[in-house]
Coordinates of N, CA, C and O and ligand atoms in Angstrom, one line a residue:
Chain N
M12 N 0.8 -1.2 0.0 CA 0.0 0.0 0.0 C 0.9 1.3 0.0 O 1.8 1.3 0.7
T13 N 0.6 2.2 -0.9 CA 1.3 3.5 -0.9 C 1.0 4.3 0.3 O 0.0 4.1 1.0
T14 N 1.9 5.3 0.6 CA 1.7 6.1 1.8 C 0.4 6.9 1.7 O -0.3 7.1 2.6
D15 N 0.2 7.4 0.4 CA -1.1 8.2 0.2 C -2.3 7.3 0.5 O -3.2 7.8 1.2
A16 N -2.3 6.1 0.0 CA -3.5 5.2 0.2 C -3.7 4.9 1.7 O -4.8 4.9 2.2
N17 N -2.5 4.7 2.3 CA -2.5 4.4 3.7 C -3.1 5.6 4.6 O -3.9 5.4 5.4
N18 N -2.6 6.8 4.2 CA -3.1 8.0 4.9 C -4.6 8.1 4.7 O -5.3 8.5 5.6
N19 N -5.1 7.9 3.5 CA -6.5 8.0 3.2 C -7.3 7.0 4.1 O -8.4 7.4 4.6
L20 N -6.8 5.8 4.2 CA -7.5 4.8 5.0 C -7.6 5.2 6.5 O -8.6 5.1 7.1
V21 N -6.4 5.8 7.0 CA -6.4 6.2 8.4 C -7.4 7.4 8.6 O -8.1 7.4 9.5
N22 N -7.4 8.3 7.6 CA -8.4 9.4 7.6 C -9.8 8.9 7.6 O -10.6 9.4 8.4
L23 N -10.1 7.9 6.8 CA -11.4 7.4 6.6 C -11.8 6.8 8.0 O -13.0 7.0 8.4
K24 N -10.9 6.0 8.6 CA -11.3 5.4 9.9 C -11.6 6.4 10.9 O -12.6 6.3 11.7
A25 N -10.8 7.5 10.9 CA -11.0 8.6 11.9 C -12.4 9.2 11.7 O -13.1 9.5 12.6
Q26 N -12.7 9.4 10.4 CA -14.0 10.0 10.0 C -15.2 9.2 10.4 O -16.2 9.7 11.0
I27 N -15.0 7.9 10.2 CA -16.1 6.9 10.6 C -16.3 6.9 12.1 O -17.4 7.0 12.5
Q28 N -15.2 6.9 12.8 CA -15.3 6.9 14.3 C -16.0 8.2 14.7 O -16.9 8.1 15.6
Q29 N -15.6 9.3 14.1 CA -16.2 10.6 14.5 C -17.7 10.6 14.2 O -18.6 11.0 15.0
Y30 N -18.1 10.0 13.0 CA -19.5 9.9 12.6 C -20.3 9.1 13.7 O -21.4 9.5 14.1
L31 N -19.7 7.9 14.0 CA -20.4 7.0 14.9 C -20.6 7.7 16.3 O -21.6 7.6 16.9
V32 N -19.6 8.5 16.8 CA -19.7 9.2 18.0 C -20.7 10.2 18.0 O -21.6 10.3 18.8
E33 N -20.7 11.1 16.9 CA -21.6 12.2 16.8 C -23.1 11.8 16.6 O -24.0 12.4 17.1
S34 N -23.3 10.7 16.0 CA -24.6 10.2 15.7 C -25.2 9.5 16.9 O -26.4 9.1 16.9
G35 N -24.3 9.2 17.9 CA -24.8 8.5 19.1 C -24.8 7.0 19.0 O -25.1 6.3 19.9
N36 N -24.3 6.6 17.8 CA -24.3 5.1 17.5 C -23.1 4.4 18.2 O -23.2 3.3 18.6
Y37 N -22.0 5.1 18.4 CA -20.9 4.6 19.1 C -21.3 4.2 20.5 O -21.0 3.1 21.0
E38 N -22.0 5.1 21.2 CA -22.5 4.9 22.6 C -23.4 3.7 22.6 O -23.3 2.8 23.5
K39 N -24.3 3.6 21.6 CA -25.3 2.5 21.5 C -24.6 1.2 21.4 O -24.9 0.2 22.1
I40 N -23.6 1.1 20.5 CA -22.9 -0.1 20.2 C -22.1 -0.5 21.5 O -22.1 -1.7 21.9
S41 N -21.5 0.5 22.1 CA -20.7 0.2 23.3 C -21.5 -0.2 24.5 O -21.2 -1.2 25.2
N42 N -22.7 0.4 24.7 CA -23.6 0.0 25.7 C -24.1 -1.4 25.5 O -24.2 -2.2 26.4
D43 N -24.4 -1.7 24.3 CA -24.9 -3.0 23.9 C -23.9 -4.1 24.2 O -24.2 -5.2 24.8
L44 N -22.7 -3.8 23.8 CA -21.6 -4.8 24.1 C -21.4 -5.0 25.6 O -21.3 -6.1 26.0
N45 N -21.4 -3.9 26.3 CA -21.3 -4.0 27.8 C -22.4 -4.9 28.4 O -22.1 -5.7 29.3
K46 N -23.6 -4.7 27.9 CA -24.7 -5.5 28.4 C -24.5 -7.0 28.2 O -24.7 -7.8 29.0
R47 N -24.1 -7.3 26.9 CA -23.9 -8.7 26.6 C -22.8 -9.3 27.4 O -22.9 -10.4 27.9
L48 N -21.7 -8.6 27.6 CA -20.5 -9.1 28.3 C -20.9 -9.3 29.8 O -20.5 -10.3 30.4
L49 N -21.7 -8.5 30.3 CA -22.2 -8.6 31.7 C -23.1 -9.9 31.8 O -22.9 -10.7 32.7
A50 N -24.0 -10.0 30.9 CA -25.0 -11.1 30.9 C -24.3 -12.5 30.7 O -24.7 -13.5 31.3
E51 N -23.2 -12.6 29.9 CA -22.6 -13.9 29.7 C -21.5 -14.2 30.7 O -20.8 -15.2 30.6
G52 N -21.4 -13.3 31.7 CA -20.4 -13.6 32.8 C -19.0 -13.2 32.5 O -18.1 -13.4 33.3
W53 N -18.8 -12.6 31.3 CA -17.4 -12.2 30.9 C -16.8 -11.2 31.8 O -15.7 -11.3 32.2
M54 N -17.6 -10.2 32.3 CA -17.1 -9.2 33.2 C -16.5 -9.8 34.4 O -15.4 -9.4 34.8
E55 N -17.3 -10.7 35.1 CA -16.8 -11.3 36.3 C -15.5 -12.1 36.0 O -14.6 -12.1 36.8
S56 N -15.5 -12.9 34.9 CA -14.3 -13.7 34.5 C -13.1 -12.8 34.4 O -12.0 -13.2 34.8
V57 N -13.2 -11.6 33.7 CA -12.1 -10.7 33.5 C -11.6 -10.1 34.9 O -10.4 -10.0 35.1
K58 N -12.6 -9.8 35.8 CA -12.2 -9.3 37.1 C -11.4 -10.4 37.8 O -10.4 -10.1 38.4
K59 N -11.9 -11.7 37.7 CA -11.2 -12.8 38.4 C -9.8 -13.0 37.8 O -8.8 -13.1 38.6
L60 N -9.7 -12.9 36.5 CA -8.4 -13.1 35.8 C -7.5 -12.0 36.3 O -6.3 -12.3 36.5
T61 N -7.9 -10.8 36.4 CA -7.1 -9.6 36.8 C -6.6 -9.9 38.2 O -5.4 -9.7 38.5
L62 N -7.5 -10.3 39.1 CA -7.1 -10.5 40.5 C -6.1 -11.6 40.6 O -5.1 -11.5 41.3
D63 N -6.3 -12.7 39.8 CA -5.3 -13.8 39.8 C -3.9 -13.3 39.3 O -2.9 -13.7 39.9
E64 N -3.9 -12.5 38.3 CA -2.6 -11.9 37.7 C -1.9 -11.1 38.8 O -0.7 -11.2 39.0
I65 N -2.7 -10.3 39.5 CA -2.2 -9.4 40.6 C -1.5 -10.3 41.6 O -0.4 -10.0 42.1
N66 N -2.2 -11.4 42.0 CA -1.7 -12.2 43.1 C -0.5 -13.1 42.7 O 0.4 -13.2 43.4
V67 N -0.6 -13.6 41.5 CA 0.5 -14.5 41.0 C 1.8 -13.7 40.8 O 2.8 -14.1 41.2
N68 N 1.6 -12.5 40.3 CA 2.8 -11.7 40.0 C 3.2 -10.8 41.2 O 4.2 -10.1 41.2
D69 N 2.3 -10.8 42.2 CA 2.5 -9.9 43.4 C 2.8 -8.5 42.9 O 3.7 -7.9 43.4
S70 N 2.0 -8.0 42.0 CA 2.3 -6.7 41.4 C 0.9 -6.0 41.1 O -0.1 -6.6 40.8
T71 N 0.9 -4.7 41.4 CA -0.2 -3.8 41.0 C 0.2 -2.8 40.0 O -0.3 -1.7 40.0
K72 N 1.2 -3.2 39.1 CA 1.6 -2.3 38.1 C 0.7 -2.5 36.9 O 0.6 -3.5 36.3
F73 N -0.1 -1.4 36.6 CA -1.1 -1.5 35.6 C -0.6 -2.0 34.2 O -1.2 -2.9 33.7
P74 N 0.5 -1.4 33.6 CA 0.9 -1.9 32.3 C 1.2 -3.4 32.3 O 0.8 -4.1 31.3
Q75 N 1.8 -3.9 33.3 CA 2.2 -5.3 33.3 C 1.0 -6.2 33.4 O 0.9 -7.2 32.7
I76 N 0.1 -5.8 34.3 CA -1.1 -6.7 34.5 C -2.0 -6.6 33.3 O -2.5 -7.6 32.8
L77 N -2.1 -5.4 32.7 CA -2.9 -5.3 31.5 C -2.4 -6.2 30.3 O -3.1 -6.9 29.6
K78 N -1.0 -6.1 30.2 CA -0.4 -6.9 29.1 C -0.7 -8.4 29.3 O -0.9 -9.1 28.3
N79 N -0.8 -8.9 30.5 CA -1.0 -10.3 30.7 C -2.5 -10.6 30.6 O -2.8 -11.7 30.1
V80 N -3.4 -9.7 30.9 CA -4.8 -10.0 31.0 C -5.4 -9.8 29.6 O -6.3 -10.6 29.1
E81 N -5.0 -8.7 28.9 CA -5.7 -8.3 27.6 C -5.9 -9.4 26.6 O -7.1 -9.7 26.2
P82 N -4.9 -10.2 26.2 CA -5.1 -11.2 25.1 C -6.1 -12.2 25.5 O -6.9 -12.6 24.7
E83 N -6.0 -12.7 26.8 CA -6.9 -13.8 27.2 C -8.4 -13.2 27.3 O -9.3 -13.9 26.9
A84 N -8.5 -12.0 27.8 CA -9.8 -11.4 27.9 C -10.5 -11.2 26.6 O -11.7 -11.5 26.4
I85 N -9.7 -10.8 25.6 CA -10.2 -10.7 24.2 C -10.7 -12.0 23.7 O -11.8 -12.1 23.1
N86 N -9.9 -13.1 24.0 CA -10.3 -14.5 23.6 C -11.5 -15.0 24.3 O -12.2 -15.8 23.7
M87 N -11.8 -14.5 25.5 CA -12.9 -15.0 26.3 C -14.3 -14.5 25.8 O -15.3 -15.0 26.3
V88 N -14.3 -13.5 25.0 CA -15.6 -13.0 24.5 C -16.2 -14.1 23.6 O -15.5 -14.7 22.8
S89 N -17.5 -14.4 23.8 CA -18.1 -15.5 23.1 C -18.2 -15.1 21.6 O -18.3 -13.9 21.3
D90 N -18.1 -16.1 20.7 CA -18.2 -15.8 19.3 C -19.5 -15.1 18.9 O -19.5 -14.2 18.1
T91 N -20.6 -15.5 19.6 CA -21.9 -14.9 19.3 C -21.9 -13.4 19.5 O -22.3 -12.6 18.7
T92 N -21.4 -13.0 20.7 CA -21.3 -11.6 21.1 C -20.5 -10.9 20.1 O -20.9 -9.8 19.5
K93 N -19.3 -11.4 19.9 CA -18.3 -10.7 19.0 C -18.9 -10.5 17.6 O -18.9 -9.4 17.1
N94 N -19.4 -11.6 17.0 CA -20.0 -11.5 15.7 C -21.2 -10.6 15.6 O -21.3 -9.8 14.6
E95 N -22.1 -10.7 16.5 CA -23.3 -9.8 16.5 C -22.9 -8.4 16.6 O -23.5 -7.5 16.0
V96 N -22.0 -8.0 17.5 CA -21.6 -6.6 17.6 C -20.9 -6.1 16.4 O -21.2 -5.0 15.9
I97 N -20.0 -6.9 15.8 CA -19.4 -6.5 14.5 C -20.4 -6.3 13.4 O -20.4 -5.4 12.6
E98 N -21.5 -7.2 13.4 CA -22.5 -7.1 12.4 C -23.3 -5.7 12.6 O -23.6 -5.0 11.6
Q99 N -23.5 -5.4 13.9 CA -24.2 -4.2 14.2 C -23.4 -3.0 13.7 O -24.0 -2.0 13.2
I100 N -22.1 -3.0 13.9 CA -21.2 -1.9 13.5 C -21.3 -1.8 11.9 O -21.4 -0.7 11.4
K101 N -21.2 -3.0 11.3 CA -21.3 -3.0 9.8 C -22.6 -2.4 9.3 O -22.6 -1.6 8.3
F102 N -23.7 -2.7 10.0 CA -25.0 -2.1 9.6 C -24.9 -0.6 9.7 O -25.4 0.0 8.7
F103 N -24.4 0.0 10.7 CA -24.3 1.4 10.8 C -23.4 2.0 9.7 O -23.7 3.0 9.1
L104 N -22.3 1.3 9.4 CA -21.3 1.8 8.4 C -21.9 1.7 7.0 O -21.7 2.6 6.2
N105 N -22.7 0.7 6.8 CA -23.4 0.6 5.5 C -24.3 1.8 5.3 O -24.4 2.3 4.2
E106 N -25.0 2.2 6.4 CA -25.9 3.3 6.3 C -25.1 4.6 5.9 O -25.5 5.3 5.0
V107 N -23.9 4.8 6.5 CA -23.1 6.0 6.2 C -22.8 6.0 4.7 O -22.9 7.0 4.0
F108 N -22.2 4.8 4.2 CA -21.7 4.8 2.8 C -22.9 4.9 1.8 O -22.7 5.6 0.8
N109 N -24.0 4.3 2.2 CA -25.2 4.4 1.2 C -25.7 5.8 1.1 O -26.1 6.3 0.0
T110 N -25.7 6.6 2.2 CA -26.3 7.9 2.1 C -25.3 8.9 1.5 O -25.7 9.9 0.9
E111 N -24.0 8.5 1.5 CA -23.0 9.4 0.9 C -22.9 9.3 -0.6 O -22.5 10.2 -1.3
Q112 N -23.3 8.1 -1.1 CA -23.2 7.8 -2.5 C -24.2 8.5 -3.3 O -25.3 8.9 -2.9
Chain K
M30 N -15.1 -1.6 -1.4 CA -15.6 -0.9 -0.2 C -16.1 -1.8 0.9 O -15.9 -1.5 2.1
S31 N -16.7 -2.9 0.5 CA -17.2 -3.8 1.6 C -16.1 -4.4 2.4 O -16.2 -4.7 3.6
A32 N -14.9 -4.6 1.7 CA -13.8 -5.1 2.4 C -13.3 -4.1 3.5 O -12.9 -4.5 4.6
T33 N -13.4 -2.8 3.1 CA -13.0 -1.8 4.0 C -14.0 -1.7 5.2 O -13.5 -1.6 6.4
I34 N -15.3 -1.8 4.9 CA -16.3 -1.8 6.0 C -16.0 -3.0 6.9 O -16.1 -2.8 8.2
N35 N -15.7 -4.1 6.4 CA -15.3 -5.3 7.2 C -14.2 -5.0 8.2 O -14.3 -5.3 9.4
S36 N -13.1 -4.5 7.6 CA -11.9 -4.4 8.4 C -12.1 -3.2 9.4 O -11.7 -3.3 10.6
V37 N -12.8 -2.2 9.0 CA -13.0 -1.0 9.9 C -14.0 -1.5 11.0 O -13.7 -1.1 12.2
S38 N -15.0 -2.3 10.7 CA -15.9 -2.8 11.8 C -15.1 -3.5 12.8 O -15.3 -3.4 14.0
K39 N -14.2 -4.4 12.4 CA -13.5 -5.2 13.3 C -12.6 -4.3 14.2 O -12.4 -4.6 15.4
E40 N -12.0 -3.3 13.5 CA -11.1 -2.4 14.3 C -11.9 -1.6 15.3 O -11.4 -1.4 16.5
I41 N -13.1 -1.2 15.0 CA -13.9 -0.5 15.9 C -14.3 -1.4 17.1 O -14.2 -1.0 18.3
Y42 N -14.7 -2.6 16.8 CA -14.9 -3.6 17.8 C -13.7 -3.7 18.7 O -13.9 -3.7 20.0
N43 N -12.5 -3.9 18.1 CA -11.3 -4.0 18.9 C -11.1 -2.8 19.8 O -10.7 -3.0 21.0
N44 N -11.3 -1.6 19.3 CA -11.2 -0.4 20.1 C -12.1 -0.5 21.3 O -11.6 -0.2 22.4
I45 N -13.3 -0.8 21.1 CA -14.3 -0.8 22.2 C -13.9 -1.9 23.2 O -13.9 -1.6 24.4
I46 N -13.6 -3.1 22.8 CA -13.3 -4.2 23.7 C -12.1 -3.9 24.5 O -12.0 -4.2 25.7
T47 N -11.0 -3.4 23.9 CA -9.8 -3.1 24.7 C -10.1 -1.9 25.7 O -9.5 -1.9 26.8
T48 N -11.0 -1.0 25.3 CA -11.3 0.1 26.3 C -12.0 -0.5 27.5 O -11.7 -0.2 28.6
V49 N -12.9 -1.5 27.2 CA -13.6 -2.1 28.3 C -12.6 -2.9 29.3 O -12.7 -2.8 30.5
I50 N -11.7 -3.6 28.6 CA -10.7 -4.4 29.4 C -9.8 -3.4 30.2 O -9.6 -3.7 31.4
Q51 N -9.3 -2.4 29.6 CA -8.5 -1.4 30.3 C -9.2 -0.8 31.5 O -8.6 -0.6 32.6
D52 N -10.5 -0.6 31.3 CA -11.3 -0.1 32.4 C -11.4 -1.0 33.6 O -11.2 -0.6 34.7
I53 N -11.7 -2.3 33.3 CA -11.8 -3.3 34.4 C -10.5 -3.5 35.1 O -10.4 -3.4 36.3
V54 N -9.4 -3.6 34.3 CA -8.1 -3.9 34.9 C -7.7 -2.7 35.7 O -7.2 -2.9 36.9
S55 N -7.9 -1.5 35.3 CA -7.4 -0.3 36.0 C -8.2 -0.2 37.3 O -7.7 0.1 38.4
R56 N -9.5 -0.5 37.3 CA -10.3 -0.4 38.5 C -9.9 -1.5 39.6 O -9.7 -1.2 40.7
E57 N -9.6 -2.7 39.1 CA -9.1 -3.8 40.0 C -7.8 -3.5 40.6 O -7.5 -3.7 41.7
V58 N -6.9 -2.9 39.7 CA -5.5 -2.6 40.2 C -5.5 -1.5 41.2 O -4.9 -1.7 42.3
V59 N -6.3 -0.5 41.0 CA -6.4 0.6 42.0 C -7.0 0.1 43.3 O -6.5 0.4 44.4
E60 N -8.0 -0.8 43.2 CA -8.7 -1.3 44.4 C -7.7 -2.1 45.2 O -7.6 -2.0 46.4
Q61 N -6.9 -3.0 44.5 CA -6.0 -3.9 45.2 C -4.8 -3.0 45.8 O -4.3 -3.3 46.9
K62 N -4.4 -2.0 45.1 CA -3.4 -1.1 45.6 C -3.8 -0.4 46.9 O -3.1 -0.4 47.9
Q63 N -5.1 0.0 46.9 CA -5.6 0.7 48.1 C -5.7 -0.3 49.3 O -5.3 0.1 50.4
I64 N -6.2 -1.5 49.0 CA -6.3 -2.5 50.1 C -4.9 -2.8 50.7 O -4.7 -2.8 51.9
K65 N -3.9 -3.0 49.8 CA -2.6 -3.3 50.2 C -1.9 -2.2 51.0 O -1.1 -2.4 51.9
S66 N -2.2 -0.9 50.6 CA -1.5 0.2 51.3 C -2.2 0.4 52.7 O -1.6 0.8 53.6
R67 N -3.5 0.2 52.7 CA -4.3 0.4 54.0 C -4.0 -0.7 55.0 O -4.0 -0.5 56.2
H68 N -3.9 -1.9 54.5 CA -3.7 -3.1 55.3 C -2.5 -3.9 54.8 O -2.6 -4.8 54.1
P69 N -1.3 -3.5 55.3 CA -0.1 -4.1 54.8 C 0.0 -5.6 55.0 O 0.6 -6.3 54.2
D70 N -0.6 -6.2 56.1 CA -0.6 -7.6 56.3 C -1.9 -8.2 55.9 O -2.4 -9.2 56.5
Y71 N -2.5 -7.7 54.8 CA -3.8 -8.1 54.3 C -3.7 -9.6 53.8 O -2.8 -9.9 53.0
K72 N -4.7 -10.4 54.2 CA -4.8 -11.8 53.6 C -6.2 -12.0 53.1 O -7.1 -11.6 53.8
P73 N -6.3 -12.6 51.9 CA -7.7 -12.8 51.4 C -8.4 -13.8 52.4 O -7.8 -14.5 53.1
Y74 N -9.8 -13.7 52.3 CA -10.6 -14.7 53.1 C -10.2 -16.1 52.8 O -9.9 -16.4 51.6
H75 N -10.2 -17.0 53.8 CA -9.8 -18.4 53.6 C -10.9 -19.0 52.7 O -12.1 -18.8 53.0
Y76 N -10.5 -19.8 51.7 CA -11.5 -20.6 50.9 C -11.2 -22.1 51.1 O -10.1 -22.5 50.9
D77 N -12.2 -22.8 51.6 CA -12.1 -24.2 51.8 C -13.1 -24.9 50.8 O -14.3 -24.9 51.0
S78 N -12.5 -25.7 49.9 CA -13.4 -26.3 48.8 C -14.2 -27.4 49.4 O -15.3 -27.7 48.8
T79 N -13.9 -28.0 50.6 CA -14.7 -29.0 51.2 C -15.9 -28.4 52.0 O -16.8 -29.1 52.4
G80 N -15.8 -27.1 52.2 CA -16.9 -26.4 52.9 C -16.9 -26.6 54.4 O -18.0 -26.5 55.1
T81 N -15.8 -27.0 55.0 CA -15.8 -27.3 56.5 C -15.2 -26.1 57.3 O -15.5 -26.0 58.4
L82 N -14.3 -25.4 56.7 CA -13.6 -24.3 57.4 C -14.2 -22.9 57.0 O -14.7 -22.8 55.8
D83 N -14.2 -22.0 57.9 CA -14.9 -20.7 57.6 C -13.9 -19.7 57.0 O -12.7 -20.1 56.6
I84 N -14.3 -18.4 56.8 CA -13.4 -17.5 56.1 C -12.1 -17.2 56.8 O -11.2 -16.6 56.2
L85 N -12.0 -17.6 58.1 CA -10.7 -17.4 58.8 C -9.9 -18.7 58.8 O -8.8 -18.8 59.4
G86 N -10.4 -19.8 58.1 CA -9.8 -21.1 58.1 C -10.0 -21.9 59.4 O -9.2 -22.8 59.7
V87 N -11.1 -21.5 60.1 CA -11.3 -22.2 61.4 C -12.5 -23.1 61.3 O -13.5 -22.7 60.7
P88 N -12.5 -24.3 61.9 CA -13.6 -25.2 61.9 C -14.8 -24.7 62.7 O -14.5 -23.9 63.6
K89 N -16.0 -25.2 62.5 CA -17.2 -24.7 63.2 C -17.1 -25.0 64.7 O -16.6 -26.1 65.1
I90 N -17.4 -24.1 65.5 CA -17.4 -24.3 67.0 C -18.7 -24.8 67.5 O -19.8 -24.4 67.0
Q91 N -18.7 -25.8 68.3 CA -20.0 -26.3 68.9 C -20.7 -25.2 69.7 O -20.1 -24.7 70.6
E92 N -21.9 -24.9 69.3 CA -22.6 -23.8 70.0 C -22.9 -24.1 71.4 O -23.0 -23.2 72.3
S93 N -23.0 -25.4 71.7 CA -23.4 -25.7 73.1 C -22.2 -25.5 74.1 O -22.4 -25.4 75.3
S94 N -21.0 -25.3 73.5 CA -19.8 -25.0 74.3 C -19.6 -23.5 74.6 O -18.7 -23.1 75.3
Q95 N -20.5 -22.7 73.9 CA -20.3 -21.3 74.1 C -21.4 -20.8 75.1 O -22.5 -21.3 75.1
Y96 N -21.0 -19.8 75.8 CA -22.0 -19.2 76.8 C -22.2 -17.7 76.6 O -21.3 -17.0 76.3
F97 N -23.4 -17.3 76.7 CA -23.8 -15.8 76.7 C -24.1 -15.4 78.1 O -24.6 -16.2 78.9
H98 N -23.8 -14.2 78.4 CA -24.1 -13.7 79.7 C -25.5 -13.0 79.7 O -25.8 -12.2 78.8
C99 N -26.4 -13.4 80.6 CA -27.8 -12.8 80.6 C -27.7 -11.6 81.5 O -27.5 -11.8 82.7
N100 N -28.0 -10.5 81.0 CA -28.0 -9.2 81.8 C -29.2 -9.1 82.7 O -29.2 -8.3 83.6
N101 N -30.2 -9.9 82.4 CA -31.4 -9.9 83.2 C -31.3 -10.6 84.6 O -31.6 -10.0 85.6
C102 N -30.7 -11.8 84.5 CA -30.5 -12.6 85.8 C -29.1 -12.7 86.2 O -28.8 -13.3 87.2
D103 N -28.2 -12.2 85.4 CA -26.8 -12.2 85.7 C -26.1 -13.5 85.7 O -25.2 -13.8 86.5
R104 N -26.7 -14.5 84.9 CA -26.1 -15.8 84.8 C -25.5 -16.1 83.4 O -26.0 -15.4 82.5
D105 N -24.6 -17.0 83.3 CA -24.1 -17.5 82.0 C -25.1 -18.6 81.5 O -25.4 -19.5 82.3
V106 N -25.5 -18.4 80.3 CA -26.4 -19.4 79.7 C -25.9 -20.0 78.4 O -25.3 -19.2 77.6
S107 N -26.0 -21.3 78.2 CA -25.5 -21.9 77.0 C -26.1 -21.2 75.8 O -27.3 -20.9 75.7
A108 N -25.2 -20.9 74.8 CA -25.7 -20.1 73.6 C -26.8 -20.7 72.9 O -27.7 -19.9 72.5
N109 N -26.9 -22.0 72.7 CA -28.0 -22.6 72.0 C -29.3 -22.7 72.8 O -30.3 -23.2 72.3
R110 N -29.3 -22.2 74.1 CA -30.5 -22.3 74.9 C -30.9 -20.8 75.3 O -31.8 -20.7 76.1
F111 N -30.2 -19.9 74.7 CA -30.4 -18.5 75.2 C -31.8 -18.0 74.9 O -32.4 -17.3 75.8
A112 N -32.4 -18.3 73.7 CA -33.7 -17.8 73.4 C -34.7 -18.4 74.3 O -35.6 -17.7 74.9
A113 N -34.6 -19.7 74.6 CA -35.5 -20.4 75.5 C -35.4 -19.8 76.9 O -36.4 -19.6 77.6
H114 N -34.1 -19.5 77.3 CA -33.9 -18.9 78.6 C -34.5 -17.6 78.7 O -35.2 -17.3 79.8
L115 N -34.4 -16.7 77.7 CA -35.0 -15.4 77.8 C -36.5 -15.4 78.0 O -37.0 -14.6 78.7
Q116 N -37.1 -16.4 77.3 CA -38.6 -16.5 77.4 C -39.0 -16.6 78.9 O -39.9 -15.9 79.4
R117 N -38.3 -17.5 79.6 CA -38.6 -17.7 81.0 C -38.1 -16.6 81.9 O -38.8 -16.1 82.7
C118 N -36.8 -16.2 81.6 CA -36.1 -15.2 82.4 C -36.8 -13.9 82.4 O -37.1 -13.3 83.5
L119 N -37.2 -13.4 81.2 CA -37.8 -12.1 81.1 C -39.3 -12.1 81.7 O -39.7 -11.2 82.3
N120 N -40.0 -13.2 81.5 CA -41.3 -13.4 82.1 C -41.3 -13.4 83.6 O -42.1 -12.7 84.2
S121 N -40.4 -14.1 84.2 CA -40.4 -14.2 85.6 C -40.0 -12.9 86.2 O -40.5 -12.5 87.3
R122 N -39.1 -12.1 85.6 CA -38.7 -10.8 86.1 C -39.9 -9.8 86.0 O -40.2 -9.1 87.0
S123 N -40.7 -9.9 84.9 CA -41.8 -8.9 84.8 C -43.0 -9.3 85.8 O -43.7 -8.4 86.2
R124 N -43.0 -10.5 86.2 CA -44.1 -10.9 87.2 C -43.7 -10.5 88.6 O -44.5 -10.3 89.5
N125 N -42.4 -10.3 88.8 CA -41.9 -10.0 90.2 C -42.4 -8.6 90.6 O -42.5 -7.7 89.9
Ligands
ZN2 ZN1 -31.6 -14.7 82.6

């Protein structure tokens, strides 16, 4: 990818994020994801995982604990939740592109 | 364009999920830091998978071996008979 094309893509992503935030859809997607994660017990599991990391490493250094927790926590999201939320985001993005054309 | 929508959607999802994780981890880390600074010899509650020891790692005490002091009649009464004792003890006092 050329530098110009790359810059355009970065710009596009920033614009999309801004659109989602301004339209209130970012908040809607984020709240929806939070509700699902809470309902499927993911929130509790991540808290437990964090606590275990703190105890095992005997450390309360945020960057170190985060580095150990983040990959596993991302993996622990159920496929259903992940896919449905991504579909929801795609739905909003399709709206943007269709109205702009 | 649909390929872009696909990859951007996944990226937005990743942004949100990592924000949520950072939030949880930072709250837990701050909480544990506070507990450890306020209580330097803090130990978590004891957990016994067989369910026989309590949160201090102590087995259940026989209630019949414990005594409560009755302020009404000034006697020591076995803990598991205290309610029955009060019924009689408070009644007899009020009749006096
Ligand atoms: Zn008494």
